[in-house]
Amino acid sequence: MIKGVGLDAVKVSRIEEATRRWGERFLRRVFTEGELLVAGRRGERLASRFAAKEAFLKALGKGIFSGISLKEIEVVSLPSGAPTLRLHGRAKEATEGMKGIHLSLSHEGGYSFAMVILEG
């Protein structure tokens, strides 16, 4: 049974501008060490991870200021290369009892898109 669906689109230039303007302060506040190692400063990769975090919160029915830190939502890759979420802290607690979390990422025309489905 589907418990929640979240969809988000992020303009890549918005993340690139935040990175230029705020630098490490922005990056360290939003992304985990692992995400930064994989994404580096590539705008498209950072934007897709940001979109995934927001899509996850939407699937939970929560906003970005819900008390769950964006760093508690980590985008990682499976051995197949497919993206998935690794949750920590309050994000993990919020999904207790869920049977699955599905993540899809895409990029097109200067935007990154993410869809999250929570299965219960």
mmCIF file of N, CA and C in Angstrom:
data_model
loop_
_atom_site.group_PDB
_atom_site.id
_atom_site.type_symbol
_atom_site.label_atom_id
_atom_site.label_comp_id
_atom_site.label_asym_id
_atom_site.label_seq_id
_atom_site.Cartn_x
_atom_site.Cartn_y
_atom_site.Cartn_z
ATOM 1 N N MET A 1 0.843 -1.176 0.000
ATOM 2 C CA MET A 1 0.000 0.000 0.000
ATOM 3 C C MET A 1 0.893 1.246 0.000
ATOM 4 N N ILE A 2 0.539 2.213 -0.822
ATOM 5 C CA ILE A 2 1.292 3.463 -0.887
ATOM 6 C C ILE A 2 0.879 4.359 0.274
ATOM 7 N N LYS A 3 1.876 4.794 1.044
ATOM 8 C CA LYS A 3 1.644 5.670 2.196
ATOM 9 C C LYS A 3 1.894 7.135 1.873
ATOM 10 N N GLY A 4 2.701 7.386 0.850
ATOM 11 C CA GLY A 4 2.985 8.768 0.485
ATOM 12 C C GLY A 4 3.729 8.862 -0.829
ATOM 13 N N VAL A 5 3.494 9.963 -1.531
ATOM 14 C CA VAL A 5 4.189 10.248 -2.785
ATOM 15 C C VAL A 5 4.680 11.687 -2.719
ATOM 16 N N GLY A 6 5.918 11.894 -3.084
ATOM 17 C CA GLY A 6 6.480 13.242 -3.120
ATOM 18 C C GLY A 6 7.200 13.477 -4.433
ATOM 19 N N LEU A 7 7.001 14.647 -4.997
ATOM 20 C CA LEU A 7 7.636 15.019 -6.257
ATOM 21 C C LEU A 7 8.224 16.411 -6.099
ATOM 22 N N ASP A 8 9.441 16.609 -6.592
ATOM 23 C CA ASP A 8 10.044 17.931 -6.501
ATOM 24 C C ASP A 8 10.896 18.204 -7.730
ATOM 25 N N ALA A 9 10.917 19.469 -8.129
ATOM 26 C CA ALA A 9 11.761 19.944 -9.227
ATOM 27 C C ALA A 9 12.616 21.085 -8.695
ATOM 28 N N VAL A 10 13.886 21.062 -9.037
ATOM 29 C CA VAL A 10 14.815 22.100 -8.586
ATOM 30 C C VAL A 10 15.562 22.637 -9.801
ATOM 31 N N LYS A 11 15.572 23.938 -9.939
ATOM 32 C CA LYS A 11 16.340 24.576 -11.004
ATOM 33 C C LYS A 11 17.824 24.466 -10.649
ATOM 34 N N VAL A 12 18.596 23.846 -11.528
ATOM 35 C CA VAL A 12 20.014 23.605 -11.255
ATOM 36 C C VAL A 12 20.741 24.913 -10.953
ATOM 37 N N SER A 13 20.425 25.967 -11.672
ATOM 38 C CA SER A 13 21.111 27.251 -11.459
ATOM 39 C C SER A 13 20.854 27.811 -10.060
ATOM 40 N N ARG A 14 19.730 27.462 -9.462
ATOM 41 C CA ARG A 14 19.429 27.908 -8.093
ATOM 42 C C ARG A 14 20.426 27.310 -7.096
ATOM 43 N N ILE A 15 20.736 26.030 -7.277
ATOM 44 C CA ILE A 15 21.690 25.358 -6.392
ATOM 45 C C ILE A 15 23.106 25.857 -6.683
ATOM 46 N N GLU A 16 23.417 26.073 -7.958
ATOM 47 C CA GLU A 16 24.734 26.603 -8.310
ATOM 48 C C GLU A 16 24.938 27.995 -7.708
ATOM 49 N N GLU A 17 23.901 28.813 -7.739
ATOM 50 C CA GLU A 17 23.987 30.160 -7.162
ATOM 51 C C GLU A 17 24.168 30.096 -5.643
ATOM 52 N N ALA A 18 23.420 29.219 -4.979
ATOM 53 C CA ALA A 18 23.565 29.063 -3.526
ATOM 54 C C ALA A 18 24.976 28.597 -3.176
ATOM 55 N N THR A 19 25.532 27.722 -4.002
ATOM 56 C CA THR A 19 26.896 27.235 -3.773
ATOM 57 C C THR A 19 27.910 28.362 -3.958
ATOM 58 N N ARG A 20 27.724 29.175 -4.998
ATOM 59 C CA ARG A 20 28.632 30.315 -5.215
ATOM 60 C C ARG A 20 28.508 31.334 -4.083
ATOM 61 N N ARG A 21 27.283 31.605 -3.699
ATOM 62 C CA ARG A 21 27.039 32.655 -2.707
ATOM 63 C C ARG A 21 27.450 32.254 -1.294
ATOM 64 N N TRP A 22 27.075 31.042 -0.892
ATOM 65 C CA TRP A 22 27.284 30.620 0.498
ATOM 66 C C TRP A 22 28.407 29.597 0.658
ATOM 67 N N GLY A 23 28.866 29.009 -0.427
ATOM 68 C CA GLY A 23 29.995 28.082 -0.399
ATOM 69 C C GLY A 23 29.816 26.901 0.535
ATOM 70 N N GLU A 24 30.875 26.629 1.284
ATOM 71 C CA GLU A 24 30.892 25.472 2.190
ATOM 72 C C GLU A 24 29.775 25.533 3.225
ATOM 73 N N ARG A 25 29.429 26.718 3.644
ATOM 74 C CA ARG A 25 28.364 26.864 4.652
ATOM 75 C C ARG A 25 27.070 26.234 4.143
ATOM 76 N N PHE A 26 26.693 26.526 2.916
ATOM 77 C CA PHE A 26 25.490 25.941 2.311
ATOM 78 C C PHE A 26 25.661 24.438 2.117
ATOM 79 N N LEU A 27 26.766 24.042 1.512
ATOM 80 C CA LEU A 27 26.979 22.630 1.200
ATOM 81 C C LEU A 27 26.956 21.761 2.450
ATOM 82 N N ARG A 28 27.639 22.184 3.500
ATOM 83 C CA ARG A 28 27.727 21.382 4.735
ATOM 84 C C ARG A 28 26.418 21.381 5.520
ATOM 85 N N ARG A 29 25.585 22.360 5.284
ATOM 86 C CA ARG A 29 24.299 22.418 5.986
ATOM 87 C C ARG A 29 23.255 21.495 5.347
ATOM 88 N N VAL A 30 23.387 21.265 4.050
ATOM 89 C CA VAL A 30 22.367 20.535 3.294
ATOM 90 C C VAL A 30 22.770 19.102 2.961
ATOM 91 N N PHE A 31 24.042 18.882 2.649
ATOM 92 C CA PHE A 31 24.485 17.592 2.123
ATOM 93 C C PHE A 31 25.412 16.869 3.095
ATOM 94 N N THR A 32 25.360 15.527 3.056
ATOM 95 C CA THR A 32 26.251 14.717 3.882
ATOM 96 C C THR A 32 27.634 14.665 3.234
ATOM 97 N N GLU A 33 28.607 14.208 4.001
ATOM 98 C CA GLU A 33 29.966 14.042 3.465
ATOM 99 C C GLU A 33 29.948 13.105 2.261
ATOM 100 N N GLY A 34 29.192 12.018 2.375
ATOM 101 C CA GLY A 34 29.105 11.058 1.275
ATOM 102 C C GLY A 34 28.522 11.670 0.016
ATOM 103 N N GLU A 35 27.479 12.474 0.175
ATOM 104 C CA GLU A 35 26.872 13.126 -0.986
ATOM 105 C C GLU A 35 27.848 14.091 -1.641
ATOM 106 N N LEU A 36 28.598 14.819 -0.836
ATOM 107 C CA LEU A 36 29.563 15.775 -1.382
ATOM 108 C C LEU A 36 30.717 15.068 -2.085
ATOM 109 N N LEU A 37 31.111 13.907 -1.586
ATOM 110 C CA LEU A 37 32.163 13.134 -2.251
ATOM 111 C C LEU A 37 31.716 12.692 -3.636
ATOM 112 N N VAL A 38 30.477 12.250 -3.745
ATOM 113 C CA VAL A 38 29.946 11.761 -5.021
ATOM 114 C C VAL A 38 29.624 12.917 -5.965
ATOM 115 N N ALA A 39 28.969 13.938 -5.446
ATOM 116 C CA ALA A 39 28.486 15.035 -6.288
ATOM 117 C C ALA A 39 29.539 16.100 -6.541
ATOM 118 N N GLY A 40 30.480 16.244 -5.619
ATOM 119 C CA GLY A 40 31.436 17.336 -5.742
ATOM 120 C C GLY A 40 30.691 18.660 -5.742
ATOM 121 N N ARG A 41 31.006 19.506 -6.693
ATOM 122 C CA ARG A 41 30.295 20.786 -6.824
ATOM 123 C C ARG A 41 29.506 20.819 -8.128
ATOM 124 N N ARG A 42 29.215 19.661 -8.678
ATOM 125 C CA ARG A 42 28.448 19.596 -9.920
ATOM 126 C C ARG A 42 26.995 19.947 -9.626
ATOM 127 N N GLY A 43 26.547 21.031 -10.211
ATOM 128 C CA GLY A 43 25.216 21.557 -9.938
ATOM 129 C C GLY A 43 24.095 20.573 -10.155
ATOM 130 N N GLU A 44 24.157 19.814 -11.253
ATOM 131 C CA GLU A 44 23.093 18.860 -11.556
ATOM 132 C C GLU A 44 22.995 17.772 -10.485
ATOM 133 N N ARG A 45 24.121 17.273 -10.046
ATOM 134 C CA ARG A 45 24.118 16.226 -9.010
ATOM 135 C C ARG A 45 23.637 16.765 -7.663
ATOM 136 N N LEU A 46 24.078 17.957 -7.325
ATOM 137 C CA LEU A 46 23.619 18.565 -6.071
ATOM 138 C C LEU A 46 22.121 18.864 -6.137
ATOM 139 N N ALA A 47 21.664 19.377 -7.261
ATOM 140 C CA ALA A 47 20.242 19.713 -7.412
ATOM 141 C C ALA A 47 19.370 18.472 -7.315
ATOM 142 N N SER A 48 19.807 17.352 -7.900
ATOM 143 C CA SER A 48 19.000 16.131 -7.822
ATOM 144 C C SER A 48 18.922 15.625 -6.387
ATOM 145 N N ARG A 49 19.991 15.754 -5.646
ATOM 146 C CA ARG A 49 19.971 15.324 -4.241
ATOM 147 C C ARG A 49 19.097 16.247 -3.394
ATOM 148 N N PHE A 50 19.147 17.535 -3.678
ATOM 149 C CA PHE A 50 18.277 18.474 -2.972
ATOM 150 C C PHE A 50 16.813 18.159 -3.283
ATOM 151 N N ALA A 51 16.505 17.903 -4.547
ATOM 152 C CA ALA A 51 15.137 17.558 -4.950
ATOM 153 C C ALA A 51 14.674 16.278 -4.257
ATOM 154 N N ALA A 52 15.564 15.300 -4.126
ATOM 155 C CA ALA A 52 15.205 14.041 -3.466
ATOM 156 C C ALA A 52 14.851 14.268 -2.000
ATOM 157 N N LYS A 53 15.595 15.118 -1.331
ATOM 158 C CA LYS A 53 15.331 15.420 0.076
ATOM 159 C C LYS A 53 13.958 16.080 0.229
ATOM 160 N N GLU A 54 13.657 17.046 -0.643
ATOM 161 C CA GLU A 54 12.364 17.722 -0.573
ATOM 162 C C GLU A 54 11.225 16.777 -0.952
ATOM 163 N N ALA A 55 11.447 15.921 -1.952
ATOM 164 C CA ALA A 55 10.416 14.959 -2.352
ATOM 165 C C ALA A 55 10.118 13.986 -1.211
ATOM 166 N N PHE A 56 11.155 13.569 -0.489
ATOM 167 C CA PHE A 56 10.955 12.680 0.656
ATOM 168 C C PHE A 56 10.089 13.351 1.717
ATOM 169 N N LEU A 57 10.407 14.599 2.040
ATOM 170 C CA LEU A 57 9.614 15.321 3.043
ATOM 171 C C LEU A 57 8.165 15.478 2.590
ATOM 172 N N LYS A 58 7.955 15.739 1.315
ATOM 173 C CA LYS A 58 6.593 15.849 0.784
ATOM 174 C C LYS A 58 5.863 14.516 0.884
ATOM 175 N N ALA A 59 6.559 13.419 0.611
ATOM 176 C CA ALA A 59 5.938 12.097 0.721
ATOM 177 C C ALA A 59 5.510 11.812 2.156
ATOM 178 N N LEU A 60 6.261 12.341 3.109
ATOM 179 C CA LEU A 60 5.901 12.191 4.528
ATOM 180 C C LEU A 60 4.762 13.123 4.928
ATOM 181 N N GLY A 61 4.487 14.111 4.082
ATOM 182 C CA GLY A 61 3.480 15.115 4.424
ATOM 183 C C GLY A 61 4.046 16.192 5.325
ATOM 184 N N LYS A 62 5.376 16.402 5.237
ATOM 185 C CA LYS A 62 6.049 17.388 6.081
ATOM 186 C C LYS A 62 6.745 18.418 5.199
ATOM 187 N N GLY A 63 7.032 19.563 5.776
ATOM 188 C CA GLY A 63 7.739 20.607 5.048
ATOM 189 C C GLY A 63 9.213 20.607 5.368
ATOM 190 N N ILE A 64 9.919 21.513 4.731
ATOM 191 C CA ILE A 64 11.366 21.601 4.901
ATOM 192 C C ILE A 64 11.747 22.052 6.319
ATOM 193 N N PHE A 65 10.814 22.671 7.029
ATOM 194 C CA PHE A 65 11.077 23.119 8.402
ATOM 195 C C PHE A 65 10.329 22.250 9.413
ATOM 196 N N SER A 66 10.238 20.955 9.132
ATOM 197 C CA SER A 66 9.461 20.027 9.949
ATOM 198 C C SER A 66 10.219 19.494 11.155
ATOM 199 N N GLY A 67 11.483 19.846 11.285
ATOM 200 C CA GLY A 67 12.292 19.296 12.368
ATOM 201 C C GLY A 67 13.206 18.183 11.893
ATOM 202 N N ILE A 68 13.030 17.738 10.654
ATOM 203 C CA ILE A 68 13.931 16.749 10.066
ATOM 204 C C ILE A 68 14.995 17.520 9.289
ATOM 205 N N SER A 69 16.245 17.308 9.651
ATOM 206 C CA SER A 69 17.354 17.975 8.969
ATOM 207 C C SER A 69 17.549 17.373 7.580
ATOM 208 N N LEU A 70 17.888 18.215 6.617
ATOM 209 C CA LEU A 70 18.152 17.709 5.267
ATOM 210 C C LEU A 70 19.317 16.728 5.262
ATOM 211 N N LYS A 71 20.240 16.865 6.203
ATOM 212 C CA LYS A 71 21.369 15.939 6.280
ATOM 213 C C LYS A 71 20.961 14.569 6.824
ATOM 214 N N GLU A 72 19.763 14.464 7.393
ATOM 215 C CA GLU A 72 19.260 13.168 7.859
ATOM 216 C C GLU A 72 18.677 12.358 6.706
ATOM 217 N N ILE A 73 18.600 12.975 5.535
ATOM 218 C CA ILE A 73 18.096 12.333 4.321
ATOM 219 C C ILE A 73 19.270 12.294 3.353
ATOM 220 N N GLU A 74 19.809 11.114 3.114
ATOM 221 C CA GLU A 74 21.022 10.985 2.306
ATOM 222 C C GLU A 74 20.736 10.178 1.045
ATOM 223 N N VAL A 75 21.137 10.708 -0.097
ATOM 224 C CA VAL A 75 20.997 9.993 -1.363
ATOM 225 C C VAL A 75 22.278 9.196 -1.596
ATOM 226 N N VAL A 76 22.117 7.894 -1.770
ATOM 227 C CA VAL A 76 23.245 7.000 -2.039
ATOM 228 C C VAL A 76 22.895 6.153 -3.261
ATOM 229 N N SER A 77 23.884 5.446 -3.769
ATOM 230 C CA SER A 77 23.658 4.578 -4.926
ATOM 231 C C SER A 77 23.761 3.122 -4.514
ATOM 232 N N LEU A 78 22.862 2.320 -5.066
ATOM 233 C CA LEU A 78 22.941 0.874 -4.903
ATOM 234 C C LEU A 78 24.075 0.349 -5.783
ATOM 235 N N PRO A 79 24.520 -0.899 -5.578
ATOM 236 C CA PRO A 79 25.567 -1.454 -6.449
ATOM 237 C C PRO A 79 25.198 -1.386 -7.938
ATOM 238 N N SER A 80 23.910 -1.430 -8.235
ATOM 239 C CA SER A 80 23.449 -1.341 -9.627
ATOM 240 C C SER A 80 23.583 0.071 -10.189
ATOM 241 N N GLY A 81 23.820 1.044 -9.308
ATOM 242 C CA GLY A 81 23.889 2.443 -9.722
ATOM 243 C C GLY A 81 22.597 3.198 -9.485
ATOM 244 N N ALA A 82 21.529 2.486 -9.170
ATOM 245 C CA ALA A 82 20.236 3.126 -8.916
ATOM 246 C C ALA A 82 20.294 3.933 -7.621
ATOM 247 N N PRO A 83 19.668 5.109 -7.608
ATOM 248 C CA PRO A 83 19.668 5.910 -6.382
ATOM 249 C C PRO A 83 18.681 5.369 -5.356
ATOM 250 N N THR A 84 19.016 5.565 -4.102
ATOM 251 C CA THR A 84 18.114 5.208 -3.014
ATOM 252 C C THR A 84 18.390 6.165 -1.853
ATOM 253 N N LEU A 85 17.555 6.094 -0.834
ATOM 254 C CA LEU A 85 17.725 6.959 0.331
ATOM 255 C C LEU A 85 18.256 6.167 1.513
ATOM 256 N N ARG A 86 19.214 6.742 2.207
ATOM 257 C CA ARG A 86 19.687 6.230 3.492
ATOM 258 C C ARG A 86 19.257 7.282 4.514
ATOM 259 N N LEU A 87 18.456 6.855 5.478
ATOM 260 C CA LEU A 87 17.881 7.801 6.435
ATOM 261 C C LEU A 87 18.571 7.701 7.788
ATOM 262 N N HIS A 88 18.632 8.832 8.466
ATOM 263 C CA HIS A 88 19.262 8.924 9.776
ATOM 264 C C HIS A 88 18.322 9.678 10.717
ATOM 265 N N GLY A 89 18.502 9.484 12.016
ATOM 266 C CA GLY A 89 17.798 10.280 13.023
ATOM 267 C C GLY A 89 16.289 10.324 12.858
ATOM 268 N N ARG A 90 15.750 11.537 12.872
ATOM 269 C CA ARG A 90 14.298 11.729 12.806
ATOM 270 C C ARG A 90 13.701 11.271 11.484
ATOM 271 N N ALA A 91 14.472 11.355 10.410
ATOM 272 C CA ALA A 91 13.975 10.876 9.114
ATOM 273 C C ALA A 91 13.755 9.367 9.169
ATOM 274 N N LYS A 92 14.684 8.664 9.792
ATOM 275 C CA LYS A 92 14.557 7.209 9.933
ATOM 276 C C LYS A 92 13.379 6.863 10.843
ATOM 277 N N GLU A 93 13.249 7.588 11.946
ATOM 278 C CA GLU A 93 12.138 7.356 12.876
ATOM 279 C C GLU A 93 10.789 7.559 12.191
ATOM 280 N N ALA A 94 10.703 8.546 11.310
ATOM 281 C CA ALA A 94 9.442 8.870 10.636
ATOM 282 C C ALA A 94 8.989 7.776 9.678
ATOM 283 N N THR A 95 9.910 6.885 9.302
ATOM 284 C CA THR A 95 9.552 5.824 8.354
ATOM 285 C C THR A 95 9.484 4.444 9.006
ATOM 286 N N GLU A 96 9.535 4.402 10.330
ATOM 287 C CA GLU A 96 9.423 3.108 11.009
ATOM 288 C C GLU A 96 8.114 2.445 10.608
ATOM 289 N N GLY A 97 8.191 1.171 10.277
ATOM 290 C CA GLY A 97 7.012 0.428 9.861
ATOM 291 C C GLY A 97 6.757 0.469 8.362
ATOM 292 N N MET A 98 7.490 1.301 7.647
ATOM 293 C CA MET A 98 7.340 1.356 6.187
ATOM 294 C C MET A 98 8.034 0.138 5.584
ATOM 295 N N LYS A 99 7.471 -0.363 4.506
ATOM 296 C CA LYS A 99 8.037 -1.544 3.855
ATOM 297 C C LYS A 99 9.055 -1.196 2.779
ATOM 298 N N GLY A 100 8.972 0.006 2.253
ATOM 299 C CA GLY A 100 9.911 0.368 1.200
ATOM 300 C C GLY A 100 9.881 1.846 0.891
ATOM 301 N N ILE A 101 11.004 2.325 0.405
ATOM 302 C CA ILE A 101 11.128 3.707 -0.049
ATOM 303 C C ILE A 101 11.718 3.642 -1.451
ATOM 304 N N HIS A 102 11.025 4.233 -2.400
ATOM 305 C CA HIS A 102 11.453 4.192 -3.792
ATOM 306 C C HIS A 102 11.800 5.607 -4.243
ATOM 307 N N LEU A 103 12.925 5.747 -4.939
ATOM 308 C CA LEU A 103 13.410 7.049 -5.390
ATOM 309 C C LEU A 103 13.742 6.994 -6.872
ATOM 310 N N SER A 104 13.298 7.996 -7.598
ATOM 311 C CA SER A 104 13.661 8.152 -9.002
ATOM 312 C C SER A 104 14.163 9.576 -9.208
ATOM 313 N N LEU A 105 15.273 9.718 -9.937
ATOM 314 C CA LEU A 105 15.863 11.023 -10.231
ATOM 315 C C LEU A 105 15.952 11.210 -11.737
ATOM 316 N N SER A 106 15.825 12.454 -12.181
ATOM 317 C CA SER A 106 15.958 12.764 -13.599
ATOM 318 C C SER A 106 16.432 14.204 -13.762
ATOM 319 N N HIS A 107 16.982 14.509 -14.933
ATOM 320 C CA HIS A 107 17.468 15.851 -15.253
ATOM 321 C C HIS A 107 17.002 16.200 -16.662
ATOM 322 N N GLU A 108 16.561 17.434 -16.844
ATOM 323 C CA GLU A 108 16.146 17.883 -18.181
ATOM 324 C C GLU A 108 16.021 19.397 -18.193
ATOM 325 N N GLY A 109 16.552 20.023 -19.212
ATOM 326 C CA GLY A 109 16.361 21.446 -19.431
ATOM 327 C C GLY A 109 16.725 22.349 -18.271
ATOM 328 N N GLY A 110 17.828 22.049 -17.594
ATOM 329 C CA GLY A 110 18.261 22.898 -16.491
ATOM 330 C C GLY A 110 17.551 22.637 -15.173
ATOM 331 N N TYR A 111 16.781 21.550 -15.117
ATOM 332 C CA TYR A 111 16.069 21.181 -13.891
ATOM 333 C C TYR A 111 16.448 19.765 -13.482
ATOM 334 N N SER A 112 16.403 19.512 -12.188
ATOM 335 C CA SER A 112 16.528 18.160 -11.642
ATOM 336 C C SER A 112 15.210 17.813 -10.979
ATOM 337 N N PHE A 113 14.784 16.576 -11.172
ATOM 338 C CA PHE A 113 13.503 16.110 -10.655
ATOM 339 C C PHE A 113 13.721 14.892 -9.765
ATOM 340 N N ALA A 114 12.891 14.768 -8.747
ATOM 341 C CA ALA A 114 12.937 13.595 -7.879
ATOM 342 C C ALA A 114 11.519 13.194 -7.509
ATOM 343 N N MET A 115 11.312 11.884 -7.463
ATOM 344 C CA MET A 115 10.033 11.343 -7.011
ATOM 345 C C MET A 115 10.326 10.291 -5.946
ATOM 346 N N VAL A 116 9.595 10.372 -4.848
ATOM 347 C CA VAL A 116 9.726 9.409 -3.757
ATOM 348 C C VAL A 116 8.365 8.787 -3.495
ATOM 349 N N ILE A 117 8.350 7.470 -3.391
ATOM 350 C CA ILE A 117 7.134 6.738 -3.024
ATOM 351 C C ILE A 117 7.433 5.981 -1.738
ATOM 352 N N LEU A 118 6.587 6.184 -0.734
ATOM 353 C CA LEU A 118 6.697 5.462 0.536
ATOM 354 C C LEU A 118 5.680 4.343 0.526
ATOM 355 N N GLU A 119 6.170 3.135 0.771
ATOM 356 C CA GLU A 119 5.328 1.945 0.748
ATOM 357 C C GLU A 119 5.145 1.435 2.174
ATOM 358 N N GLY A 120 3.888 1.169 2.531
ATOM 359 C CA GLY A 120 3.626 0.746 3.901
ATOM 360 C C GLY A 120 3.020 -0.604 4.039
#
